[in-house]
Structure formats: structure tokens, C-alpha cells
Amino acid sequence: MHTPPARRLLPLLLTAASLATPALAADGGSVDAGHDAASTGDAGADRGPPPPEPQDAGPALPDAGPPPAPELPQATLDADTPIPELRRQIAALAPLAEGKPPAGTPIASLFAVDLRDDPAVAARIEALRRTVDVARLALDPLVARRKAAESGEAGALTAEEAAQLDRLELLVSREGLRLAVLSRPAAERRALLDAEAAMHRAASEQAAAQEARLAAEAVARDAEQARQTALQEAETARTEAARQLAQARAAAEAVRAAVAEAQVGL
């Protein structure tokens, strides 16, 4: 039997339709996936860039300890004054801080100002306070280092640290004593100077008296020697006149010796 062309094409059309349906489905899926990806990209754009990943900071650094002491001006450290002289000044200032003039050390040599000049004293007090404050900035860390070394928590002080610590402690002590004296009322400062002047007068008088005693002793020794010589001449005189003259000279030297001895006893 002869089949019509249209009937022969129907199976071919059905086969073509079945093959086209998965392809369309696949295209539709690709569009949806692209749309989803675009939506995801838009959401990512709204969130901004991702945060950076944390970086390794490396190993922890060891504790550096207390900050180093500040560098001090040489004038603040009084570097030109030898340590023994600093100690001598402190020993001379100590009685002044208690209201007593030092023995053997002029007050004027211990201060840069006249203790009677009140404005100069006030300015000097402020300068000394600044010096002490600056010195303590360097002293306190060194004191802490020494305590740590003594307790075994740190190594021993270096020679340079020990020398600077010694100087700073003496400097703060000396300037503290100076402040104590300068901070006294004006009447007390003047009284210290008056007491010092009285001590100097007494010392001068004692020195003069000692010099007079020494001179009188020398005169007495000389007179006694002259008297002895006159007595010997009197014994060996060949004439009565020579003997009487020698005796008279011996008597005169005895008087001179007696007067000198009296002066020695004054």
C-alpha cells in the first residue's frame, strides 16, 4: 500500500519535537543560572569587599624594661665638681640647714647668691627646685635599677650607671640642703650671717692673742738668756764698776722677762 507523504512526516516531526524540548529546557536553565549568578554578584557588591585576612604578627618581643634615664645637661649634673668636693659641701651645708653656721667654710662659698638679697634668694630657690626635679627624673630609674640588682631581679649596675647614681644622689642631697637654708625666713638667714661674722671676729681675736702670747714668750726667753749672761759677767768682772754694771743689766733683764711672762699669762 502506498503511504501518503504527510503520514510519513508525522513520526519525524514528533521525533524532532522530543529532541528540541531538552535543549530548550537546558537553555532555560542556563538563563536562570546566569540570573542567579548576577543576583549573587549584586548581593556581593552590596556587602562590599571581604575583610582582609589577619596577618601573623610574628613572635612576641621581650619586655624592654623601664625607659632609660633621660640625658641631663652637664651643668645640671655639676660634672666639673669632684665627688669629694660634693661631699665636703654637703658636710658644710648640714649645720646651716639646722640653723648653725659651718666651721671653717665661708657661707658665701656655698651659695651663688647673697643670703641678705631676698629677690635673688627667691630666684635661686626656683632654679634649685628645677635642678632637683630634673635630677630626680634621671635618679629614680637608677634607684629602681639598683634595687632590682640587689634583689637579683636584674644584673648589676654598670660602672657608668653606678657613677652617675652616686653623683645624682649627692647632687640632690646638696641642692636639698641649699633649698632648706634659702627657704628659711629672711631674719634667720641674716642671723646665720651675723653668727658667722661673730665667729670670724672671735677667731681673729683668738689668733691675735695667740700671736701676742708667742711674741711674749719669745721676749721672756730672750730676757732670761740676757739675764743669765749678765750674771756671768758680774761674776767674772775684774773691777767693781764692771761687776755692778753687769748686775744692773741682769736686774733689768729680769724685769723684762717678768713683764713678758705676765703678757703670756693674759
PDB file of C-alpha atoms in Angstrom, residues 16-258:
ATOM      1  CA  ALA A  16      12.230  16.386  16.262  1.00  0.00           C
ATOM      2  CA  ALA A  17       9.881  17.849  18.863  1.00  0.00           C
ATOM      3  CA  SER A  18      11.083  15.416  21.519  1.00  0.00           C
ATOM      4  CA  LEU A  19      14.706  16.304  20.793  1.00  0.00           C
ATOM      5  CA  ALA A  20      14.075  20.067  20.913  1.00  0.00           C
ATOM      6  CA  THR A  21      12.368  20.018  24.348  1.00  0.00           C
ATOM      7  CA  PRO A  22      15.521  19.099  26.428  1.00  0.00           C
ATOM      8  CA  ALA A  23      17.550  21.686  24.521  1.00  0.00           C
ATOM      9  CA  LEU A  24      15.039  24.423  25.408  1.00  0.00           C
ATOM     10  CA  ALA A  25      14.972  23.230  28.980  1.00  0.00           C
ATOM     11  CA  ALA A  26      18.749  23.378  29.044  1.00  0.00           C
ATOM     12  CA  ASP A  27      18.757  26.947  27.651  1.00  0.00           C
ATOM     13  CA  GLY A  28      16.139  27.987  30.184  1.00  0.00           C
ATOM     14  CA  GLY A  29      18.303  26.548  32.985  1.00  0.00           C
ATOM     15  CA  SER A  30      21.307  28.439  31.693  1.00  0.00           C
ATOM     16  CA  VAL A  31      19.399  31.728  31.774  1.00  0.00           C
ATOM     17  CA  ASP A  32      18.140  31.066  35.286  1.00  0.00           C
ATOM     18  CA  ALA A  33      21.620  30.171  36.483  1.00  0.00           C
ATOM     19  CA  GLY A  34      23.006  33.327  34.879  1.00  0.00           C
ATOM     20  CA  HIS A  35      20.307  35.367  36.547  1.00  0.00           C
ATOM     21  CA  ASP A  36      21.057  33.735  39.909  1.00  0.00           C
ATOM     22  CA  ALA A  37      24.758  34.384  39.454  1.00  0.00           C
ATOM     23  CA  ALA A  38      24.049  38.013  38.603  1.00  0.00           C
ATOM     24  CA  SER A  39      21.850  38.301  41.689  1.00  0.00           C
ATOM     25  CA  THR A  40      24.621  36.791  43.797  1.00  0.00           C
ATOM     26  CA  GLY A  41      27.085  39.253  42.296  1.00  0.00           C
ATOM     27  CA  ASP A  42      24.773  42.162  43.095  1.00  0.00           C
ATOM     28  CA  ALA A  43      24.443  40.941  46.690  1.00  0.00           C
ATOM     29  CA  GLY A  44      28.211  40.664  46.937  1.00  0.00           C
ATOM     30  CA  ALA A  45      28.528  44.217  45.630  1.00  0.00           C
ATOM     31  CA  ASP A  46      26.107  45.414  48.314  1.00  0.00           C
ATOM     32  CA  ARG A  47      28.210  43.719  51.052  1.00  0.00           C
ATOM     33  CA  GLY A  48      31.460  45.396  49.901  1.00  0.00           C
ATOM     34  CA  PRO A  49      34.874  43.755  49.621  1.00  0.00           C
ATOM     35  CA  PRO A  50      35.603  40.928  52.032  1.00  0.00           C
ATOM     36  CA  PRO A  51      37.666  41.856  55.135  1.00  0.00           C
ATOM     37  CA  PRO A  52      41.410  41.196  54.862  1.00  0.00           C
ATOM     38  CA  GLU A  53      42.675  38.074  56.428  1.00  0.00           C
ATOM     39  CA  PRO A  54      44.610  38.588  59.702  1.00  0.00           C
ATOM     40  CA  GLN A  55      48.373  38.525  59.286  1.00  0.00           C
ATOM     41  CA  ASP A  56      50.803  36.822  61.575  1.00  0.00           C
ATOM     42  CA  ALA A  57      52.361  39.461  63.892  1.00  0.00           C
ATOM     43  CA  GLY A  58      55.420  37.317  64.438  1.00  0.00           C
ATOM     44  CA  PRO A  59      56.886  36.286  67.797  1.00  0.00           C
ATOM     45  CA  ALA A  60      56.218  38.500  70.822  1.00  0.00           C
ATOM     46  CA  LEU A  61      59.028  40.953  71.603  1.00  0.00           C
ATOM     47  CA  PRO A  62      60.714  40.700  75.014  1.00  0.00           C
ATOM     48  CA  ASP A  63      59.895  43.294  77.652  1.00  0.00           C
ATOM     49  CA  ALA A  64      62.193  46.264  77.175  1.00  0.00           C
ATOM     50  CA  GLY A  65      62.070  47.123  80.871  1.00  0.00           C
ATOM     51  CA  PRO A  66      61.829  50.639  82.277  1.00  0.00           C
ATOM     52  CA  PRO A  67      62.628  53.549  79.973  1.00  0.00           C
ATOM     53  CA  PRO A  68      66.247  54.724  80.068  1.00  0.00           C
ATOM     54  CA  ALA A  69      67.140  57.686  82.242  1.00  0.00           C
ATOM     55  CA  PRO A  70      66.996  60.993  80.378  1.00  0.00           C
ATOM     56  CA  GLU A  71      70.219  62.635  79.354  1.00  0.00           C
ATOM     57  CA  LEU A  72      70.996  65.506  81.704  1.00  0.00           C
ATOM     58  CA  PRO A  73      72.906  68.664  80.867  1.00  0.00           C
ATOM     59  CA  GLN A  74      76.410  68.714  82.274  1.00  0.00           C
ATOM     60  CA  ALA A  75      75.535  71.890  84.193  1.00  0.00           C
ATOM     61  CA  THR A  76      72.683  70.032  85.912  1.00  0.00           C
ATOM     62  CA  LEU A  77      74.984  67.156  86.851  1.00  0.00           C
ATOM     63  CA  ASP A  78      77.638  69.621  88.053  1.00  0.00           C
ATOM     64  CA  ALA A  79      80.133  67.380  86.302  1.00  0.00           C
ATOM     65  CA  ASP A  80      83.059  69.712  86.981  1.00  0.00           C
ATOM     66  CA  THR A  81      82.805  69.328  90.761  1.00  0.00           C
ATOM     67  CA  PRO A  82      84.747  66.306  92.061  1.00  0.00           C
ATOM     68  CA  ILE A  83      82.849  63.839  94.223  1.00  0.00           C
ATOM     69  CA  PRO A  84      84.991  64.591  97.332  1.00  0.00           C
ATOM     70  CA  GLU A  85      84.165  68.292  96.965  1.00  0.00           C
ATOM     71  CA  LEU A  86      80.446  67.493  96.751  1.00  0.00           C
ATOM     72  CA  ARG A  87      80.732  65.541  99.991  1.00  0.00           C
ATOM     73  CA  ARG A  88      82.615  68.423 101.654  1.00  0.00           C
ATOM     74  CA  GLN A  89      79.933  70.893 100.588  1.00  0.00           C
ATOM     75  CA  ILE A  90      77.208  68.632 101.979  1.00  0.00           C
ATOM     76  CA  ALA A  91      79.055  68.373 105.305  1.00  0.00           C
ATOM     77  CA  ALA A  92      79.309  72.178 105.457  1.00  0.00           C
ATOM     78  CA  LEU A  93      75.648  72.720 104.496  1.00  0.00           C
ATOM     79  CA  ALA A  94      74.255  70.249 107.046  1.00  0.00           C
ATOM     80  CA  PRO A  95      74.726  72.503 110.124  1.00  0.00           C
ATOM     81  CA  LEU A  96      73.416  75.504 108.165  1.00  0.00           C
ATOM     82  CA  ALA A  97      70.188  73.630 107.486  1.00  0.00           C
ATOM     83  CA  GLU A  98      69.877  73.250 111.282  1.00  0.00           C
ATOM     84  CA  GLY A  99      70.457  76.959 111.868  1.00  0.00           C
ATOM     85  CA  LYS A 100      74.151  76.736 112.787  1.00  0.00           C
ATOM     86  CA  PRO A 101      76.979  78.380 110.817  1.00  0.00           C
ATOM     87  CA  PRO A 102      79.563  75.917 109.495  1.00  0.00           C
ATOM     88  CA  ALA A 103      83.028  75.906 110.991  1.00  0.00           C
ATOM     89  CA  GLY A 104      85.860  76.599 108.580  1.00  0.00           C
ATOM     90  CA  THR A 105      83.720  77.128 105.451  1.00  0.00           C
ATOM     91  CA  PRO A 106      82.503  80.613 104.481  1.00  0.00           C
ATOM     92  CA  ILE A 107      78.760  80.696 103.896  1.00  0.00           C
ATOM     93  CA  ALA A 108      79.218  82.784 100.754  1.00  0.00           C
ATOM     94  CA  SER A 109      81.242  79.962  99.168  1.00  0.00           C
ATOM     95  CA  LEU A 110      78.272  77.577  99.463  1.00  0.00           C
ATOM     96  CA  PHE A 111      75.692  79.732  97.677  1.00  0.00           C
ATOM     97  CA  ALA A 112      75.529  81.587  94.395  1.00  0.00           C
ATOM     98  CA  VAL A 113      73.597  84.468  95.990  1.00  0.00           C
ATOM     99  CA  ASP A 114      73.833  86.772  98.995  1.00  0.00           C
ATOM    100  CA  LEU A 115      71.557  85.421 101.722  1.00  0.00           C
ATOM    101  CA  ARG A 116      70.530  89.010 102.521  1.00  0.00           C
ATOM    102  CA  ASP A 117      69.276  89.639  98.960  1.00  0.00           C
ATOM    103  CA  ASP A 118      65.664  88.446  99.177  1.00  0.00           C
ATOM    104  CA  PRO A 119      64.767  88.743  95.426  1.00  0.00           C
ATOM    105  CA  ALA A 120      67.952  86.922  94.436  1.00  0.00           C
ATOM    106  CA  VAL A 121      67.239  84.241  97.037  1.00  0.00           C
ATOM    107  CA  ALA A 122      63.707  83.728  95.662  1.00  0.00           C
ATOM    108  CA  ALA A 123      65.025  83.350  92.106  1.00  0.00           C
ATOM    109  CA  ARG A 124      67.703  80.934  93.275  1.00  0.00           C
ATOM    110  CA  ILE A 125      65.117  78.804  95.084  1.00  0.00           C
ATOM    111  CA  GLU A 126      63.148  78.365  91.851  1.00  0.00           C
ATOM    112  CA  ALA A 127      66.308  77.471  89.922  1.00  0.00           C
ATOM    113  CA  LEU A 128      67.335  74.904  92.533  1.00  0.00           C
ATOM    114  CA  ARG A 129      63.877  73.324  92.504  1.00  0.00           C
ATOM    115  CA  ARG A 130      64.060  72.898  88.741  1.00  0.00           C
ATOM    116  CA  THR A 131      67.517  71.382  89.056  1.00  0.00           C
ATOM    117  CA  VAL A 132      66.315  68.889  91.672  1.00  0.00           C
ATOM    118  CA  ASP A 133      63.237  67.963  89.594  1.00  0.00           C
ATOM    119  CA  VAL A 134      65.361  67.295  86.507  1.00  0.00           C
ATOM    120  CA  ALA A 135      67.929  65.346  88.502  1.00  0.00           C
ATOM    121  CA  ARG A 136      65.230  63.147  90.048  1.00  0.00           C
ATOM    122  CA  LEU A 137      63.943  62.238  86.572  1.00  0.00           C
ATOM    123  CA  ALA A 138      67.271  60.513  85.999  1.00  0.00           C
ATOM    124  CA  LEU A 139      67.822  59.387  89.593  1.00  0.00           C
ATOM    125  CA  ASP A 140      64.568  57.476  90.126  1.00  0.00           C
ATOM    126  CA  PRO A 141      65.144  54.905  87.319  1.00  0.00           C
ATOM    127  CA  LEU A 142      68.701  54.330  88.538  1.00  0.00           C
ATOM    128  CA  VAL A 143      67.488  53.779  92.100  1.00  0.00           C
ATOM    129  CA  ALA A 144      64.962  51.267  90.758  1.00  0.00           C
ATOM    130  CA  ARG A 145      67.757  49.549  88.803  1.00  0.00           C
ATOM    131  CA  ARG A 146      69.889  49.311  91.927  1.00  0.00           C
ATOM    132  CA  LYS A 147      67.038  47.790  93.931  1.00  0.00           C
ATOM    133  CA  ALA A 148      66.415  45.261  91.156  1.00  0.00           C
ATOM    134  CA  ALA A 149      70.112  44.386  91.092  1.00  0.00           C
ATOM    135  CA  GLU A 150      70.234  43.985  94.869  1.00  0.00           C
ATOM    136  CA  SER A 151      67.207  41.682  94.813  1.00  0.00           C
ATOM    137  CA  GLY A 152      68.621  39.606  91.964  1.00  0.00           C
ATOM    138  CA  GLU A 153      65.878  40.599  89.528  1.00  0.00           C
ATOM    139  CA  ALA A 154      68.360  42.325  87.209  1.00  0.00           C
ATOM    140  CA  GLY A 155      72.066  42.450  86.513  1.00  0.00           C
ATOM    141  CA  ALA A 156      74.469  44.639  88.411  1.00  0.00           C
ATOM    142  CA  LEU A 157      74.773  48.315  87.581  1.00  0.00           C
ATOM    143  CA  THR A 158      77.418  49.208  85.047  1.00  0.00           C
ATOM    144  CA  ALA A 159      80.327  51.346  86.189  1.00  0.00           C
ATOM    145  CA  GLU A 160      78.844  54.314  84.339  1.00  0.00           C
ATOM    146  CA  GLU A 161      75.426  53.808  85.943  1.00  0.00           C
ATOM    147  CA  ALA A 162      76.944  53.484  89.419  1.00  0.00           C
ATOM    148  CA  ALA A 163      78.998  56.659  88.949  1.00  0.00           C
ATOM    149  CA  GLN A 164      76.005  58.625  87.693  1.00  0.00           C
ATOM    150  CA  LEU A 165      73.836  57.305  90.515  1.00  0.00           C
ATOM    151  CA  ASP A 166      76.409  58.364  93.122  1.00  0.00           C
ATOM    152  CA  ARG A 167      76.723  61.852  91.621  1.00  0.00           C
ATOM    153  CA  LEU A 168      72.965  62.333  91.303  1.00  0.00           C
ATOM    154  CA  GLU A 169      72.318  61.277  94.900  1.00  0.00           C
ATOM    155  CA  LEU A 170      74.979  63.697  96.164  1.00  0.00           C
ATOM    156  CA  LEU A 171      73.668  66.443  93.892  1.00  0.00           C
ATOM    157  CA  VAL A 172      70.078  66.053  95.089  1.00  0.00           C
ATOM    158  CA  SER A 173      71.293  65.978  98.713  1.00  0.00           C
ATOM    159  CA  ARG A 174      73.392  69.128  98.308  1.00  0.00           C
ATOM    160  CA  GLU A 175      70.703  71.098  96.489  1.00  0.00           C
ATOM    161  CA  GLY A 176      68.123  69.928  99.016  1.00  0.00           C
ATOM    162  CA  LEU A 177      70.248  71.343 101.844  1.00  0.00           C
ATOM    163  CA  ARG A 178      70.695  74.587  99.927  1.00  0.00           C
ATOM    164  CA  LEU A 179      66.941  74.828  99.482  1.00  0.00           C
ATOM    165  CA  ALA A 180      66.425  74.227 103.202  1.00  0.00           C
ATOM    166  CA  VAL A 181      68.733  77.134 104.059  1.00  0.00           C
ATOM    167  CA  LEU A 182      67.441  79.531 101.417  1.00  0.00           C
ATOM    168  CA  SER A 183      63.822  78.762 102.354  1.00  0.00           C
ATOM    169  CA  ARG A 184      64.382  79.951 105.925  1.00  0.00           C
ATOM    170  CA  PRO A 185      62.832  83.310 106.869  1.00  0.00           C
ATOM    171  CA  ALA A 186      64.949  86.344 105.987  1.00  0.00           C
ATOM    172  CA  ALA A 187      65.610  87.085 109.674  1.00  0.00           C
ATOM    173  CA  GLU A 188      67.025  83.592 110.216  1.00  0.00           C
ATOM    174  CA  ARG A 189      69.240  83.835 107.132  1.00  0.00           C
ATOM    175  CA  ARG A 190      70.605  87.155 108.391  1.00  0.00           C
ATOM    176  CA  ALA A 191      71.130  85.645 111.823  1.00  0.00           C
ATOM    177  CA  LEU A 192      73.284  82.931 110.248  1.00  0.00           C
ATOM    178  CA  LEU A 193      75.439  85.564 108.574  1.00  0.00           C
ATOM    179  CA  ASP A 194      75.679  87.570 111.801  1.00  0.00           C
ATOM    180  CA  ALA A 195      76.701  84.458 113.702  1.00  0.00           C
ATOM    181  CA  GLU A 196      79.309  83.725 111.081  1.00  0.00           C
ATOM    182  CA  ALA A 197      80.679  87.291 111.359  1.00  0.00           C
ATOM    183  CA  ALA A 198      80.833  86.935 115.138  1.00  0.00           C
ATOM    184  CA  MET A 199      82.704  83.654 114.755  1.00  0.00           C
ATOM    185  CA  HIS A 200      85.170  85.319 112.419  1.00  0.00           C
ATOM    186  CA  ARG A 201      85.742  88.174 114.878  1.00  0.00           C
ATOM    187  CA  ALA A 202      86.278  85.757 117.713  1.00  0.00           C
ATOM    188  CA  ALA A 203      88.635  83.708 115.604  1.00  0.00           C
ATOM    189  CA  SER A 204      90.583  86.821 114.630  1.00  0.00           C
ATOM    190  CA  GLU A 205      90.820  87.902 118.249  1.00  0.00           C
ATOM    191  CA  GLN A 206      91.989  84.476 119.291  1.00  0.00           C
ATOM    192  CA  ALA A 207      94.577  84.453 116.539  1.00  0.00           C
ATOM    193  CA  ALA A 208      95.849  87.868 117.592  1.00  0.00           C
ATOM    194  CA  ALA A 209      96.016  86.823 121.237  1.00  0.00           C
ATOM    195  CA  GLN A 210      97.880  83.681 120.297  1.00  0.00           C
ATOM    196  CA  GLU A 211     100.337  85.709 118.251  1.00  0.00           C
ATOM    197  CA  ALA A 212     100.868  88.089 121.205  1.00  0.00           C
ATOM    198  CA  ARG A 213     101.471  85.152 123.548  1.00  0.00           C
ATOM    199  CA  LEU A 214     104.012  83.663 121.227  1.00  0.00           C
ATOM    200  CA  ALA A 215     105.787  87.022 120.961  1.00  0.00           C
ATOM    201  CA  ALA A 216     105.780  87.481 124.748  1.00  0.00           C
ATOM    202  CA  GLU A 217     107.184  84.000 125.238  1.00  0.00           C
ATOM    203  CA  ALA A 218     109.981  84.829 122.834  1.00  0.00           C
ATOM    204  CA  VAL A 219     110.722  88.052 124.712  1.00  0.00           C
ATOM    205  CA  ALA A 220     110.728  86.233 128.045  1.00  0.00           C
ATOM    206  CA  ARG A 221     113.155  83.610 126.748  1.00  0.00           C
ATOM    207  CA  ASP A 222     115.431  86.292 125.322  1.00  0.00           C
ATOM    208  CA  ALA A 223     115.322  88.328 128.559  1.00  0.00           C
ATOM    209  CA  GLU A 224     116.113  85.311 130.675  1.00  0.00           C
ATOM    210  CA  GLN A 225     119.051  84.429 128.473  1.00  0.00           C
ATOM    211  CA  ALA A 226     120.325  88.022 128.693  1.00  0.00           C
ATOM    212  CA  ARG A 227     119.940  87.977 132.478  1.00  0.00           C
ATOM    213  CA  GLN A 228     121.983  84.813 132.765  1.00  0.00           C
ATOM    214  CA  THR A 229     124.700  86.325 130.592  1.00  0.00           C
ATOM    215  CA  ALA A 230     124.780  89.482 132.763  1.00  0.00           C
ATOM    216  CA  LEU A 231     125.093  87.421 135.931  1.00  0.00           C
ATOM    217  CA  GLN A 232     128.041  85.509 134.484  1.00  0.00           C
ATOM    218  CA  GLU A 233     129.714  88.794 133.529  1.00  0.00           C
ATOM    219  CA  ALA A 234     129.191  90.099 137.031  1.00  0.00           C
ATOM    220  CA  GLU A 235     130.963  87.052 138.489  1.00  0.00           C
ATOM    221  CA  THR A 236     133.916  87.423 136.172  1.00  0.00           C
ATOM    222  CA  ALA A 237     134.199  91.204 136.290  1.00  0.00           C
ATOM    223  CA  ARG A 238     137.713  92.464 137.113  1.00  0.00           C
ATOM    224  CA  THR A 239     136.529  95.716 138.562  1.00  0.00           C
ATOM    225  CA  GLU A 240     133.807  96.710 140.947  1.00  0.00           C
ATOM    226  CA  ALA A 241     132.336  99.062 138.430  1.00  0.00           C
ATOM    227  CA  ALA A 242     132.101  96.308 135.794  1.00  0.00           C
ATOM    228  CA  ARG A 243     130.540  93.936 138.329  1.00  0.00           C
ATOM    229  CA  GLN A 244     127.882  96.490 139.391  1.00  0.00           C
ATOM    230  CA  LEU A 245     127.092  97.282 135.743  1.00  0.00           C
ATOM    231  CA  ALA A 246     126.594  93.604 134.934  1.00  0.00           C
ATOM    232  CA  GLN A 247     124.370  93.125 137.983  1.00  0.00           C
ATOM    233  CA  ALA A 248     122.256  96.138 136.994  1.00  0.00           C
ATOM    234  CA  ARG A 249     121.853  94.722 133.483  1.00  0.00           C
ATOM    235  CA  ALA A 250     120.858  91.362 134.899  1.00  0.00           C
ATOM    236  CA  ALA A 251     118.213  93.042 137.082  1.00  0.00           C
ATOM    237  CA  ALA A 252     116.825  94.900 134.083  1.00  0.00           C
ATOM    238  CA  GLU A 253     116.575  91.705 132.035  1.00  0.00           C
ATOM    239  CA  ALA A 254     114.787  90.049 134.952  1.00  0.00           C
ATOM    240  CA  VAL A 255     112.173  92.809 134.876  1.00  0.00           C
ATOM    241  CA  ARG A 256     111.789  92.461 131.108  1.00  0.00           C
ATOM    242  CA  ALA A 257     111.339  88.715 131.452  1.00  0.00           C
ATOM    243  CA  ALA A 258     108.763  89.155 134.197  1.00  0.00           C
TER     244      ALA A 258
END
